[in-house]
Coordinates of C-alpha atoms in Angstrom, one line a residue:
X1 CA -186.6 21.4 -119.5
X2 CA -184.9 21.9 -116.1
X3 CA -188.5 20.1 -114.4
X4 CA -187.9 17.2 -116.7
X5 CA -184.2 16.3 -115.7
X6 CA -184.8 16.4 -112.3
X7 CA -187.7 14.3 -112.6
X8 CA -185.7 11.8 -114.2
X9 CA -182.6 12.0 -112.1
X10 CA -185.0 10.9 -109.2
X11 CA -186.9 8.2 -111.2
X12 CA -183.1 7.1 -112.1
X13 CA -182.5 6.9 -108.1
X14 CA -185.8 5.3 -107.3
X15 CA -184.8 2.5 -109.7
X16 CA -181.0 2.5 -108.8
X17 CA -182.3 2.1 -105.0
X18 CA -185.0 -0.7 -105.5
X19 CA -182.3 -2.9 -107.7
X20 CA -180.2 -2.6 -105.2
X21 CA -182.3 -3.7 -101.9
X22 CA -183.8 -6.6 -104.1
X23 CA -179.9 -7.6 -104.8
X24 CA -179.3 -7.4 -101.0
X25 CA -182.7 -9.8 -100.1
X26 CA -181.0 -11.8 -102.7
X27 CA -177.8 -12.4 -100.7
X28 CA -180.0 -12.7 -97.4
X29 CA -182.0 -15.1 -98.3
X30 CA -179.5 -17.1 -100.3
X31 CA -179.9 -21.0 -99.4
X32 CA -178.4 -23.7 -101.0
X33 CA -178.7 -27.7 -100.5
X34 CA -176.4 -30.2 -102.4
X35 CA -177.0 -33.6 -102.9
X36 CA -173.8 -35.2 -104.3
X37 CA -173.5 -38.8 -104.2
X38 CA -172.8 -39.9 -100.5
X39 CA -172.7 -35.9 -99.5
X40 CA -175.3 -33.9 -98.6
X41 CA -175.2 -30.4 -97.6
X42 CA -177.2 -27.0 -96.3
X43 CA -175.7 -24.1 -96.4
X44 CA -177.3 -20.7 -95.6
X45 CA -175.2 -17.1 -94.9
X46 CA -171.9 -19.2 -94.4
X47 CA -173.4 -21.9 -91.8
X48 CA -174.2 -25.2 -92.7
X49 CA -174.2 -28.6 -92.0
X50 CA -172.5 -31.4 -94.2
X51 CA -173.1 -35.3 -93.8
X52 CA -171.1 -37.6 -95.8
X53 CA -172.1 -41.0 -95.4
X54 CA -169.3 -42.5 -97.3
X55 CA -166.8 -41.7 -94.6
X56 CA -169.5 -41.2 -91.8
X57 CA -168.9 -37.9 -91.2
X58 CA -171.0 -34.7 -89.5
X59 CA -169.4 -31.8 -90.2
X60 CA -171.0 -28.0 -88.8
X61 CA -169.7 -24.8 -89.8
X62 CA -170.7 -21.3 -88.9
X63 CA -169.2 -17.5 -89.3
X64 CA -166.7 -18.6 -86.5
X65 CA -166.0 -22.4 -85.9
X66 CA -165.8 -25.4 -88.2
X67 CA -165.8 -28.6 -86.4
X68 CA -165.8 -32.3 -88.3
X69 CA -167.4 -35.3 -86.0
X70 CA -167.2 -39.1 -87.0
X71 CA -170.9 -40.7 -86.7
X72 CA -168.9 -42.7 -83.6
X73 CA -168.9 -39.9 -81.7
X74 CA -172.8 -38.6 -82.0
X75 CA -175.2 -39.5 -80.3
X76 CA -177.8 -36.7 -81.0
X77 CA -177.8 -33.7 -83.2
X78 CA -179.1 -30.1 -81.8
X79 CA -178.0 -27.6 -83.9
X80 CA -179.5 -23.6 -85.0
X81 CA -178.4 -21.6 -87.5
X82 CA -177.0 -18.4 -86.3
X83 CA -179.3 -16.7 -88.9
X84 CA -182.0 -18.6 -89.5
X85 CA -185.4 -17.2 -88.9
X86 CA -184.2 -13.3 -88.8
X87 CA -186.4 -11.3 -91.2
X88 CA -184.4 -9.4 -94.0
X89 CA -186.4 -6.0 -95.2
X90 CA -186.0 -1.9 -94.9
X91 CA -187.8 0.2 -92.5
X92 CA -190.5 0.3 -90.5
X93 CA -191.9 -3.6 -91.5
X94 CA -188.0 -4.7 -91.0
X95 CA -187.7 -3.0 -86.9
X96 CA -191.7 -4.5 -86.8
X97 CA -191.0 -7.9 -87.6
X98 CA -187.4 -8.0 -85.7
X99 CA -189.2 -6.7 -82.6
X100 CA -191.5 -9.4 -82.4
X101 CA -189.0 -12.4 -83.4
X102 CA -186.6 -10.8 -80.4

């Protein structure tokens, strides 16, 4: 009887840990675009980039600086997201793949 329950208390765990990590990719890869009327906006790991042609507006954000621009102003548009392109996993595969994006 005492096999049994620790059997099951690590079955519990495995499942517990995997439902987890797949909640975490989840967040990670969490991207959203909004077309509203004159707005349209990406947004991915709080950095995005909103154009509202109404009032002819650019506006960038990131984890650290939000900056509006009127379309008078630009002239051309470079921008990267801070965490676009980075690989989201566990383990061995995650230090692997983060290696050879580096």
């Amino acid at each position: 009887m005492e096999a049994a329950g620790i059997v099951f208390l690590v079955v519990l765990f495995v499942v517990i840990m995997t439902a987890v990590d797949i909640q975490k990719k989840k967040h990670y890869n969490n991207f959203t675009e909004v077309l509203d009327g004159d707005i349209l906006s990406y947004e991915c790991q709080r950095t995005g980039i909103v154009i509202d042609t109404k009032q002819r507006t650019v506006r960038f954000c990131d984890k650290e600086r939000d900056k509006t621009y009127s379309y008078d102003n630009i002239r051309e548009i470079n921008y990267t997201l801070s965490d676009a392109g980075k690989f989201y996993g566990n383990g061995t595969l995650r230090g692997m793949n983060n290696a050879a994006i580096a």
